[in-house]
Amino acid sequence: MNAFNVAKFGGTSVANFQAMSGCAAIIENNPTTKLVVISACSGVTNLLVELANGVQESQQRAMIIQQLADIHYTIIESLTAPQTVSAEIETILDTVRRAAEAAAFEVSKKLTDHLVACGELMSTYLLTQILRERGVDAVRFDARQVMRTDDHYGRAEPQLAALQSLVTEKLYPLCQQHVVITQGFIGADQEGNTTTLGRGGSDYSAALFAEAMQACGLEIWTDVPGIYTTDPRIVTKAAPISEISFSEASEMANFGAKILHPSTLVPAIRHGIPVFVGSSKAPQEGGTWIRQQVDSTPLFRALALRCNQTMVTLRSANMFHAYGFLAKVFEILAKHKISVDLITTSEISVSLTLDKTDTSGGNPELPQHVRQELETLCTVEVEHDLCLVALIGNKMKDRPGYAKQVFGVLDEFNLRMICYGASAHNLCFLVNSHVSKSVIQKLHQELFE
Ligand code: ADP
Ligand code: ASP
Ligand code: MG
């Protein structure tokens, strides 16, 4: 391992000049921080996704682009030497204008990535300049030079061997000389086309860079002082967790705790890199350490919520005592690259949820042609507006009676697709979205307060 630290700052941490200055202070305070990975300024990716999904009205497009310009120019105006970056920002805004116009004619995932990447490309110019003006030897680096991915636009898969050799060749030497500021979320395929890793992907980028640099630490700086027992926006009494194991935190991320992109901990686990999560606005408040080994392993650790779930239920009398039915279903899904998340089965039906969506957003959908192919085997029912609630803990399946405690407080709610026992670390189920927050609040009160 190298004595390098990688620090990642999310959208709210780089929202404006003041927030970026807070990040700069955090970077200056840790001389081992050699690589800084940042998101787009808060709100920017959402605006870019809106443009990428096709805004027909030219006036409406111009209004959105004006909003983007305002966010970045307000920061530029606070610089001592605004002229050092204003031309670069203007060039990127021009790219946004042209791409938004193209998207109004025809939306494509490739164009979406090209457009959406502009947020991170702009924010990195600004933070680099702020650091320079404070006397830090900072350089901006285009992540697309090293973050090699496949061409699955909107949810590209990093190619680890290529990433490793490109980082060793191009990024690592630069980090030995300077503090390097680069973009999270974005990469490039073999042809050099821009790709993105899916919404919230900057965490994952930072972890991949930390792994490739053999860094000794990864810091995720965000808008809350660490990981809490549940989203503090949903439950005000949620409590911060000072230390949590890789496996518990991975389950949280996988089951929707927005604080970490689902794949973030995979590279950290592979290389045993401890991860710190803290607030860039209040670094003095401390945060959460995520490590391989931790002292406490409570029965109940946290609650996570993932909304926009799509549930598909397949029914067929032929399933009864027959073999090969599920194999046929999954063959069809695999052929069409439909990734399945949860599954429950009964004698004549199987329910499954579709895996997360890509950068362009929305509910994951079962495409019509896939539905038609499945209908040759069975009836197909698709339901939206569901949320997945997950209770994360330790050795839960070995503890008699805990399910009664959990389900006992939820008797007024309709719970679907209960998955219980497959993992020692979680229990999860679907609920209708309009009751999801009440379910989390009730469970939190019963199990954590
Ligand atoms: P960033 O832009 O820094 O990546 P995100 O908005 O992606 O920040 O993630 C931080 C948010 O995650 C918090 O503001 C909080 O609302 C949400 N969150 C969800 N679950 C948790 C949790 N268990 N602990 C803390 N924050 C959580
Ligand atoms: N800017 C991207 C997003 O908003 C990536 C990230 O912030 O992690 O999803
Ligand atoms: Mg995030």
Short mmCIF file of C-alpha atoms and ligand atoms in Angstrom, two decimals:
data_model
loop_
_atom_site.label_atom_id
_atom_site.label_comp_id
_atom_site.label_asym_id
_atom_site.label_seq_id
_atom_site.Cartn_x
_atom_site.Cartn_y
_atom_site.Cartn_z
CA MET A 1 0.00 0.00 0.00
CA ASN A 2 1.08 3.57 -0.66
CA ALA A 3 0.78 6.37 1.86
CA PHE A 4 -1.74 7.98 -0.49
CA ASN A 5 -5.19 9.04 0.54
CA VAL A 6 -8.01 9.48 -1.96
CA ALA A 7 -10.73 12.02 -1.04
CA LYS A 8 -14.10 12.17 -2.77
CA PHE A 9 -16.43 15.16 -2.50
CA GLY A 10 -20.08 14.85 -3.53
CA GLY A 11 -22.37 17.37 -5.23
CA THR A 12 -23.42 19.38 -2.17
CA SER A 13 -19.78 19.52 -1.03
CA VAL A 14 -18.90 21.34 -4.26
CA ALA A 15 -22.18 23.23 -4.63
CA ASN A 16 -20.71 26.75 -4.47
CA PHE A 17 -17.56 28.75 -3.70
CA GLN A 18 -17.96 28.46 0.05
CA ALA A 19 -18.56 24.71 -0.05
CA MET A 20 -15.59 24.24 -2.39
CA SER A 21 -13.41 26.29 -0.04
CA GLY A 22 -14.43 23.88 2.76
CA CYS A 23 -13.24 20.99 0.59
CA ALA A 24 -9.97 22.82 -0.06
CA ALA A 25 -9.38 23.16 3.70
CA ILE A 26 -9.98 19.42 4.18
CA ILE A 27 -7.52 18.64 1.37
CA GLU A 28 -4.90 20.99 2.84
CA ASN A 29 -5.28 19.45 6.29
CA ASN A 30 -4.25 16.00 5.10
CA PRO A 31 -0.91 16.11 3.27
CA THR A 32 -1.33 12.45 2.24
CA THR A 33 -4.35 13.36 0.10
CA LYS A 34 -2.94 13.14 -3.41
CA LEU A 35 -6.02 12.38 -5.43
CA VAL A 36 -9.31 14.24 -5.16
CA VAL A 37 -12.37 12.89 -6.97
CA ILE A 38 -15.38 15.18 -7.26
CA SER A 39 -18.97 15.22 -8.46
CA ALA A 40 -20.72 17.89 -10.47
CA CYS A 41 -21.98 20.91 -8.47
CA SER A 42 -25.23 20.11 -6.69
CA GLY A 43 -28.25 20.03 -9.03
CA VAL A 44 -26.16 20.11 -12.22
CA THR A 45 -26.48 16.41 -13.11
CA ASN A 46 -30.26 16.58 -12.73
CA LEU A 47 -30.42 19.53 -15.14
CA LEU A 48 -28.16 17.76 -17.62
CA VAL A 49 -30.27 14.57 -17.43
CA GLU A 50 -33.35 16.68 -18.17
CA LEU A 51 -31.66 18.08 -21.29
CA ALA A 52 -30.42 14.64 -22.31
CA ASN A 53 -33.94 13.21 -22.09
CA GLY A 54 -34.93 15.71 -24.80
CA VAL A 55 -36.34 19.18 -24.17
CA GLN A 56 -38.27 20.14 -27.32
CA GLU A 57 -38.86 23.83 -26.61
CA SER A 58 -35.74 25.86 -27.45
CA GLN A 59 -36.67 28.51 -24.88
CA GLN A 60 -37.01 25.89 -22.19
CA ARG A 61 -33.58 24.48 -23.16
CA ALA A 62 -32.07 27.95 -23.00
CA MET A 63 -33.52 28.45 -19.52
CA ILE A 64 -31.93 25.25 -18.24
CA ILE A 65 -28.59 26.16 -19.80
CA GLN A 66 -28.83 29.58 -18.17
CA GLN A 67 -29.33 27.87 -14.81
CA LEU A 68 -26.21 25.79 -15.47
CA ALA A 69 -24.25 28.89 -16.45
CA ASP A 70 -25.40 30.73 -13.31
CA ILE A 71 -24.25 27.95 -10.99
CA HIS A 72 -20.76 27.93 -12.48
CA TYR A 73 -20.34 31.67 -13.10
CA THR A 74 -21.33 32.48 -9.51
CA ILE A 75 -18.32 30.41 -8.42
CA ILE A 76 -16.06 31.92 -11.08
CA GLU A 77 -16.93 35.44 -9.88
CA SER A 78 -15.53 34.61 -6.45
CA LEU A 79 -12.14 33.61 -7.87
CA THR A 80 -9.17 35.96 -7.69
CA ALA A 81 -8.33 35.16 -11.34
CA PRO A 82 -11.66 34.32 -13.01
CA GLN A 83 -10.18 34.52 -16.51
CA THR A 84 -8.08 31.39 -15.87
CA VAL A 85 -11.13 29.12 -16.14
CA SER A 86 -13.98 31.08 -17.72
CA ALA A 87 -13.03 30.11 -21.30
CA GLU A 88 -12.99 26.41 -20.39
CA ILE A 89 -16.40 26.62 -18.73
CA GLU A 90 -17.81 28.49 -21.74
CA THR A 91 -16.48 25.79 -24.11
CA ILE A 92 -18.17 23.06 -22.05
CA LEU A 93 -21.43 25.04 -21.90
CA ASP A 94 -21.27 25.22 -25.71
CA THR A 95 -20.94 21.45 -25.84
CA VAL A 96 -24.01 21.24 -23.57
CA ARG A 97 -25.96 23.57 -25.90
CA ARG A 98 -25.17 21.53 -29.00
CA ALA A 99 -25.79 18.17 -27.34
CA ALA A 100 -29.08 19.36 -25.81
CA GLU A 101 -30.25 20.41 -29.25
CA ALA A 102 -29.28 17.01 -30.67
CA ALA A 103 -31.12 15.27 -27.81
CA ALA A 104 -34.27 17.25 -28.63
CA PHE A 105 -34.21 15.52 -32.03
CA GLU A 106 -33.18 12.08 -30.88
CA VAL A 107 -32.43 10.77 -27.42
CA SER A 108 -29.69 8.18 -27.10
CA LYS A 109 -27.80 6.70 -24.17
CA LYS A 110 -24.47 7.52 -25.81
CA LEU A 111 -25.45 11.18 -26.23
CA THR A 112 -26.78 11.23 -22.65
CA ASP A 113 -23.38 10.21 -21.29
CA HIS A 114 -21.61 12.76 -23.48
CA LEU A 115 -23.91 15.47 -22.15
CA VAL A 116 -24.20 14.45 -18.50
CA ALA A 117 -20.41 14.15 -18.10
CA CYS A 118 -20.15 17.93 -18.61
CA GLY A 119 -21.09 18.55 -14.95
CA GLU A 120 -18.00 16.87 -13.55
CA LEU A 121 -15.85 18.30 -16.35
CA MET A 122 -16.83 21.82 -15.19
CA SER A 123 -16.68 21.38 -11.41
CA THR A 124 -13.12 20.04 -11.58
CA TYR A 125 -11.89 23.21 -13.31
CA LEU A 126 -13.32 25.30 -10.50
CA LEU A 127 -12.03 23.33 -7.51
CA THR A 128 -8.57 23.08 -9.08
CA GLN A 129 -8.42 26.86 -9.48
CA ILE A 130 -9.66 27.47 -5.92
CA LEU A 131 -6.89 25.21 -4.60
CA ARG A 132 -4.27 26.98 -6.73
CA GLU A 133 -5.37 30.35 -5.45
CA ARG A 134 -4.87 29.03 -1.93
CA GLY A 135 -1.30 28.04 -2.81
CA VAL A 136 -1.82 24.30 -3.34
CA ASP A 137 0.05 22.73 -6.24
CA ALA A 138 -3.14 21.32 -7.78
CA VAL A 139 -3.62 19.96 -11.30
CA ARG A 140 -6.80 18.91 -13.07
CA PHE A 141 -6.80 15.51 -14.71
CA ASP A 142 -9.37 14.16 -17.17
CA ALA A 143 -10.58 10.86 -15.68
CA ARG A 144 -11.47 9.57 -19.16
CA GLN A 145 -7.74 9.09 -19.78
CA VAL A 146 -7.70 6.24 -17.26
CA MET A 147 -11.26 5.18 -16.32
CA ARG A 148 -11.63 2.62 -19.11
CA THR A 149 -15.10 1.06 -19.24
CA ASP A 150 -17.18 -1.07 -21.58
CA ASP A 151 -19.67 0.69 -23.87
CA HIS A 152 -22.78 0.06 -21.77
CA TYR A 153 -23.72 3.75 -21.80
CA GLY A 154 -25.55 4.94 -18.70
CA ARG A 155 -24.22 2.16 -16.55
CA ALA A 156 -20.80 1.33 -17.86
CA GLU A 157 -18.69 -1.37 -16.29
CA PRO A 158 -15.09 -0.41 -15.48
CA GLN A 159 -12.46 -2.66 -17.03
CA LEU A 160 -10.13 -3.28 -14.19
CA ALA A 161 -6.98 -4.47 -15.95
CA ALA A 162 -6.98 -1.53 -18.37
CA LEU A 163 -7.82 0.91 -15.56
CA GLN A 164 -4.95 -0.42 -13.46
CA SER A 165 -2.34 -0.09 -16.18
CA LEU A 166 -3.55 3.35 -17.27
CA VAL A 167 -3.53 4.61 -13.67
CA THR A 168 -0.02 3.26 -13.14
CA GLU A 169 1.17 4.89 -16.34
CA LYS A 170 -0.63 8.24 -16.26
CA LEU A 171 -2.19 9.07 -12.91
CA TYR A 172 0.09 7.65 -10.26
CA PRO A 173 3.21 9.58 -11.39
CA LEU A 174 1.19 12.81 -11.47
CA CYS A 175 -0.04 12.23 -7.91
CA GLN A 176 3.56 11.90 -6.74
CA GLN A 177 4.20 15.47 -7.89
CA HIS A 178 0.91 17.29 -7.33
CA VAL A 179 -2.50 17.18 -5.74
CA VAL A 180 -4.61 15.85 -8.60
CA ILE A 181 -8.28 16.79 -9.03
CA THR A 182 -10.33 14.49 -11.22
CA GLN A 183 -13.94 13.66 -12.10
CA GLY A 184 -15.97 10.92 -10.53
CA PHE A 185 -18.83 9.23 -12.41
CA ILE A 186 -17.31 9.46 -15.90
CA GLY A 187 -15.11 7.24 -18.03
CA ALA A 188 -14.47 6.33 -21.63
CA ASP A 189 -14.82 3.18 -23.68
CA GLN A 190 -12.11 1.77 -25.92
CA GLU A 191 -13.11 4.09 -28.79
CA GLY A 192 -12.76 7.10 -26.51
CA ASN A 193 -16.52 7.74 -26.21
CA THR A 194 -17.58 9.17 -22.86
CA THR A 195 -19.42 6.78 -20.54
CA THR A 196 -20.95 7.11 -17.06
CA LEU A 197 -21.14 4.64 -14.17
CA GLY A 198 -24.79 5.36 -13.20
CA ARG A 199 -26.23 7.97 -10.84
CA GLY A 200 -24.19 8.46 -7.69
CA GLY A 201 -21.24 6.82 -9.44
CA SER A 202 -18.55 9.18 -8.13
CA ASP A 203 -18.22 7.13 -4.96
CA TYR A 204 -17.49 4.10 -7.10
CA SER A 205 -14.96 6.01 -9.22
CA ALA A 206 -13.12 7.12 -6.10
CA ALA A 207 -12.98 3.57 -4.75
CA LEU A 208 -11.71 2.23 -8.08
CA PHE A 209 -9.00 4.89 -8.21
CA ALA A 210 -8.04 4.15 -4.58
CA GLU A 211 -7.69 0.48 -5.46
CA ALA A 212 -5.66 1.14 -8.61
CA MET A 213 -3.36 3.55 -6.72
CA GLN A 214 -3.08 1.05 -3.83
CA ALA A 215 -4.10 3.91 -1.58
CA CYS A 216 -4.06 3.44 2.17
CA GLY A 217 -7.35 5.28 2.71
CA LEU A 218 -10.49 6.50 1.00
CA GLU A 219 -12.52 9.41 2.35
CA ILE A 220 -16.08 10.02 1.16
CA TRP A 221 -17.01 13.61 2.07
CA THR A 222 -20.71 14.34 1.81
CA ASP A 223 -23.48 16.38 3.48
CA VAL A 224 -23.96 14.24 6.61
CA PRO A 225 -21.38 13.39 9.29
CA GLY A 226 -21.24 9.69 8.50
CA ILE A 227 -23.53 6.74 8.03
CA TYR A 228 -26.63 6.78 10.24
CA THR A 229 -28.97 4.04 11.43
CA THR A 230 -31.21 5.18 8.59
CA ASP A 231 -31.53 8.16 6.28
CA PRO A 232 -31.61 11.15 8.67
CA ARG A 233 -33.92 12.91 6.22
CA ILE A 234 -36.57 10.28 6.93
CA VAL A 235 -36.01 9.77 10.65
CA THR A 236 -34.77 12.74 12.65
CA LYS A 237 -33.77 10.45 15.51
CA ALA A 238 -31.46 8.39 13.30
CA ALA A 239 -28.11 8.00 15.05
CA PRO A 240 -24.61 8.17 13.55
CA ILE A 241 -22.63 4.91 13.44
CA SER A 242 -18.97 5.35 14.36
CA GLU A 243 -17.73 2.07 12.96
CA ILE A 244 -19.31 -0.48 10.60
CA SER A 245 -18.03 -3.61 8.83
CA PHE A 246 -17.53 -3.84 5.08
CA SER A 247 -20.26 -6.46 4.83
CA GLU A 248 -22.87 -4.44 6.73
CA ALA A 249 -22.07 -1.23 4.83
CA SER A 250 -22.14 -3.10 1.50
CA GLU A 251 -25.60 -4.42 2.29
CA MET A 252 -26.71 -0.88 3.16
CA ALA A 253 -25.36 0.49 -0.11
CA ASN A 254 -26.82 -2.37 -2.12
CA PHE A 255 -30.22 -1.95 -0.55
CA GLY A 256 -30.44 1.71 -1.38
CA ALA A 257 -28.77 3.79 1.36
CA LYS A 258 -27.98 6.70 -0.97
CA ILE A 259 -24.96 7.69 1.07
CA LEU A 260 -22.86 5.17 -0.90
CA HIS A 261 -23.19 4.02 -4.51
CA PRO A 262 -23.94 0.25 -4.38
CA SER A 263 -20.59 -0.79 -5.87
CA THR A 264 -18.40 1.57 -3.81
CA LEU A 265 -17.15 -0.95 -1.32
CA VAL A 266 -16.30 -3.70 -3.81
CA PRO A 267 -12.83 -2.30 -4.65
CA ALA A 268 -12.23 -1.30 -1.02
CA ILE A 269 -12.99 -4.84 0.14
CA ARG A 270 -10.76 -6.37 -2.55
CA HIS A 271 -7.84 -4.30 -1.31
CA GLY A 272 -8.74 -3.94 2.36
CA ILE A 273 -8.80 -0.13 2.11
CA PRO A 274 -10.51 1.48 5.13
CA VAL A 275 -13.19 3.99 4.12
CA PHE A 276 -14.16 7.09 6.08
CA VAL A 277 -17.49 8.87 5.55
CA GLY A 278 -17.85 12.40 6.91
CA SER A 279 -19.41 15.80 6.33
CA SER A 280 -17.40 18.33 4.35
CA LYS A 281 -19.38 21.10 6.06
CA ALA A 282 -18.55 19.82 9.54
CA PRO A 283 -15.39 17.71 9.39
CA GLN A 284 -14.87 18.30 13.12
CA GLU A 285 -17.96 16.21 13.87
CA GLY A 286 -16.12 13.05 12.81
CA GLY A 287 -17.89 10.33 10.86
CA THR A 288 -18.07 6.62 10.16
CA TRP A 289 -15.17 4.23 9.60
CA ILE A 290 -15.92 1.24 7.39
CA ARG A 291 -13.45 -1.56 7.97
CA GLN A 292 -12.99 -5.30 7.59
CA GLN A 293 -13.09 -5.90 11.34
CA VAL A 294 -15.11 -3.89 13.85
CA ASP A 295 -15.65 -4.26 17.58
CA SER A 296 -19.42 -4.28 17.69
CA THR A 297 -21.76 -6.47 15.65
CA PRO A 298 -25.26 -5.50 16.81
CA LEU A 299 -28.25 -7.63 15.85
CA PHE A 300 -29.88 -4.60 14.19
CA ARG A 301 -27.55 -2.15 12.47
CA ALA A 302 -29.53 0.00 10.06
CA LEU A 303 -32.54 0.43 7.79
CA ALA A 304 -32.28 1.22 4.09
CA LEU A 305 -34.90 2.28 1.58
CA ARG A 306 -34.76 1.95 -2.20
CA CYS A 307 -37.66 3.39 -4.19
CA ASN A 308 -38.66 3.10 -7.87
CA GLN A 309 -38.86 -0.67 -7.73
CA THR A 310 -40.52 -2.63 -10.51
CA MET A 311 -41.95 -6.04 -9.59
CA VAL A 312 -42.70 -8.66 -12.22
CA THR A 313 -44.88 -11.64 -11.32
CA LEU A 314 -44.92 -14.66 -13.62
CA ARG A 315 -47.65 -17.27 -13.16
CA SER A 316 -48.13 -20.63 -14.82
CA ALA A 317 -49.87 -23.82 -13.80
CA ASN A 318 -47.12 -25.63 -15.72
CA MET A 319 -44.71 -24.59 -13.02
CA PHE A 320 -46.34 -26.97 -10.56
CA HIS A 321 -43.95 -29.88 -9.97
CA ALA A 322 -42.25 -29.24 -13.31
CA TYR A 323 -38.59 -28.75 -13.84
CA GLY A 324 -36.97 -26.33 -16.21
CA PHE A 325 -39.58 -23.56 -15.95
CA LEU A 326 -37.40 -21.12 -14.00
CA ALA A 327 -34.45 -21.95 -16.22
CA LYS A 328 -36.49 -20.93 -19.27
CA VAL A 329 -37.58 -17.67 -17.61
CA PHE A 330 -34.03 -16.74 -16.70
CA GLU A 331 -32.74 -17.72 -20.12
CA ILE A 332 -35.08 -15.15 -21.66
CA LEU A 333 -34.11 -12.47 -19.13
CA ALA A 334 -30.40 -13.18 -19.59
CA LYS A 335 -30.70 -13.11 -23.38
CA HIS A 336 -32.13 -9.58 -23.16
CA LYS A 337 -29.60 -8.49 -20.51
CA ILE A 338 -32.33 -7.90 -17.91
CA SER A 339 -30.71 -7.96 -14.51
CA VAL A 340 -32.83 -9.36 -11.70
CA ASP A 341 -32.53 -8.23 -8.13
CA LEU A 342 -34.81 -10.06 -5.67
CA ILE A 343 -36.74 -13.27 -6.25
CA THR A 344 -39.44 -15.14 -4.36
CA THR A 345 -41.22 -18.23 -5.63
CA SER A 346 -44.33 -20.26 -4.87
CA GLU A 347 -45.62 -23.42 -6.54
CA ILE A 348 -47.16 -21.65 -9.50
CA SER A 349 -45.64 -18.19 -9.54
CA VAL A 350 -42.39 -16.36 -9.28
CA SER A 351 -42.00 -12.70 -8.41
CA LEU A 352 -38.88 -10.75 -9.15
CA THR A 353 -37.72 -7.16 -9.05
CA LEU A 354 -35.75 -5.56 -11.85
CA ASP A 355 -32.35 -4.21 -11.06
CA LYS A 356 -31.51 -0.53 -10.77
CA THR A 357 -31.80 1.90 -13.57
CA ASP A 358 -29.09 3.84 -15.42
CA THR A 359 -28.01 7.48 -15.60
CA SER A 360 -31.09 8.55 -17.58
CA GLY A 361 -33.25 7.75 -14.50
CA GLY A 362 -36.84 6.57 -14.04
CA ASN A 363 -38.24 3.18 -13.10
CA PRO A 364 -36.53 0.08 -14.43
CA GLU A 365 -38.80 -1.24 -17.21
CA LEU A 366 -39.56 -4.67 -18.63
CA PRO A 367 -39.29 -4.00 -22.38
CA GLN A 368 -42.38 -4.96 -24.40
CA HIS A 369 -40.58 -7.54 -26.56
CA VAL A 370 -39.24 -9.30 -23.46
CA ARG A 371 -42.69 -9.31 -21.93
CA GLN A 372 -44.11 -10.86 -25.09
CA GLU A 373 -41.48 -13.60 -25.06
CA LEU A 374 -42.21 -14.37 -21.39
CA GLU A 375 -45.92 -14.50 -22.21
CA THR A 376 -45.27 -17.56 -24.38
CA LEU A 377 -44.49 -19.37 -21.09
CA CYS A 378 -46.75 -17.77 -18.49
CA THR A 379 -48.86 -14.75 -17.55
CA VAL A 380 -46.90 -11.61 -16.79
CA GLU A 381 -47.91 -8.89 -14.37
CA VAL A 382 -45.82 -5.74 -13.88
CA GLU A 383 -46.24 -3.42 -10.88
CA HIS A 384 -44.58 -0.06 -10.24
CA ASP A 385 -44.61 2.38 -7.36
CA LEU A 386 -42.99 0.04 -4.89
CA CYS A 387 -40.12 0.59 -2.48
CA LEU A 388 -37.75 -1.92 -1.00
CA VAL A 389 -37.20 -1.75 2.76
CA ALA A 390 -34.14 -3.55 4.12
CA LEU A 391 -33.16 -4.23 7.70
CA ILE A 392 -29.42 -4.78 8.00
CA GLY A 393 -27.85 -6.52 10.95
CA ASN A 394 -25.75 -9.41 12.12
CA LYS A 395 -26.54 -13.11 12.48
CA MET A 396 -30.22 -12.26 12.27
CA LYS A 397 -31.24 -15.61 10.86
CA ASP A 398 -29.73 -17.36 13.88
CA ARG A 399 -31.70 -15.29 16.38
CA PRO A 400 -35.11 -16.79 17.23
CA GLY A 401 -37.98 -14.40 17.63
CA TYR A 402 -36.57 -11.34 15.90
CA ALA A 403 -38.95 -11.60 12.95
CA LYS A 404 -41.88 -11.27 15.35
CA GLN A 405 -40.42 -8.03 16.68
CA VAL A 406 -40.02 -6.69 13.14
CA PHE A 407 -43.32 -7.78 11.65
CA GLY A 408 -45.24 -7.13 14.87
CA VAL A 409 -45.02 -3.35 14.39
CA LEU A 410 -45.90 -3.56 10.71
CA ASP A 411 -49.21 -5.38 10.92
CA GLU A 412 -51.13 -2.46 9.38
CA PHE A 413 -48.99 -2.50 6.21
CA ASN A 414 -49.16 -4.73 3.18
CA LEU A 415 -45.71 -6.32 2.84
CA ARG A 416 -44.76 -8.04 -0.41
CA MET A 417 -41.92 -10.30 -1.52
CA ILE A 418 -40.43 -10.84 1.92
CA CYS A 419 -36.84 -12.11 1.53
CA TYR A 420 -35.60 -13.52 4.76
CA GLY A 421 -32.95 -16.06 5.66
CA ALA A 422 -30.92 -16.03 2.44
CA SER A 423 -28.43 -13.63 4.01
CA ALA A 424 -27.29 -13.47 7.62
CA HIS A 425 -27.10 -9.72 7.23
CA ASN A 426 -30.53 -8.66 6.03
CA LEU A 427 -34.25 -9.01 5.82
CA CYS A 428 -36.10 -7.12 3.14
CA PHE A 429 -39.53 -6.65 1.61
CA LEU A 430 -41.48 -4.41 -0.72
CA VAL A 431 -44.12 -1.89 0.30
CA ASN A 432 -46.21 0.62 -1.62
CA SER A 433 -44.24 3.80 -2.08
CA HIS A 434 -46.80 6.03 -0.32
CA VAL A 435 -46.28 4.15 2.99
CA SER A 436 -42.54 3.52 2.68
CA LYS A 437 -41.43 6.36 4.94
CA SER A 438 -43.96 5.43 7.64
CA VAL A 439 -42.68 1.85 7.54
CA ILE A 440 -39.08 3.04 8.04
CA GLN A 441 -40.16 5.41 10.85
CA LYS A 442 -42.12 2.70 12.68
CA LEU A 443 -39.35 0.14 12.37
CA HIS A 444 -36.71 2.63 13.45
CA GLN A 445 -38.70 3.56 16.52
CA GLU A 446 -39.16 -0.10 17.47
CA LEU A 447 -35.64 -1.36 16.77
CA PHE A 448 -33.30 1.62 17.21
CA GLU A 449 -34.77 4.30 19.49
P1 ADP B 1 -23.19 13.11 -2.27
O1 ADP B 1 -23.70 14.11 -3.24
O2 ADP B 1 -22.21 13.66 -1.31
O3 ADP B 1 -22.74 11.84 -2.93
P2 ADP B 1 -25.71 11.86 -1.59
O4 ADP B 1 -26.90 12.72 -1.62
O5 ADP B 1 -25.49 10.93 -2.73
O6 ADP B 1 -24.44 12.77 -1.35
O7 ADP B 1 -25.71 10.99 -0.25
C1 ADP B 1 -25.88 11.62 1.00
C2 ADP B 1 -27.32 11.47 1.45
O8 ADP B 1 -27.57 10.09 1.68
C3 ADP B 1 -27.64 12.11 2.78
O9 ADP B 1 -27.96 13.46 2.64
C4 ADP B 1 -28.82 11.29 3.26
O10 ADP B 1 -30.05 11.92 3.00
C5 ADP B 1 -28.76 10.02 2.42
N1 ADP B 1 -28.73 8.79 3.24
C6 ADP B 1 -29.46 7.68 2.95
N2 ADP B 1 -29.25 6.74 3.89
C7 ADP B 1 -28.37 7.24 4.78
C8 ADP B 1 -27.77 6.73 5.97
N3 ADP B 1 -28.03 5.51 6.41
N4 ADP B 1 -26.92 7.53 6.63
C9 ADP B 1 -26.64 8.78 6.19
N5 ADP B 1 -27.17 9.31 5.07
C10 ADP B 1 -28.03 8.56 4.36
N1 ASP B 2 -22.99 13.74 -10.49
C1 ASP B 2 -23.47 12.37 -10.55
C2 ASP B 2 -24.87 12.26 -9.98
O1 ASP B 2 -25.43 13.24 -9.55
C3 ASP B 2 -22.52 11.41 -9.89
C4 ASP B 2 -22.35 11.60 -8.39
O2 ASP B 2 -22.66 12.67 -7.86
O3 ASP B 2 -21.87 10.67 -7.74
O4 ASP B 2 -25.41 11.19 -10.00
MG MG B 3 -23.83 10.24 -3.80
#
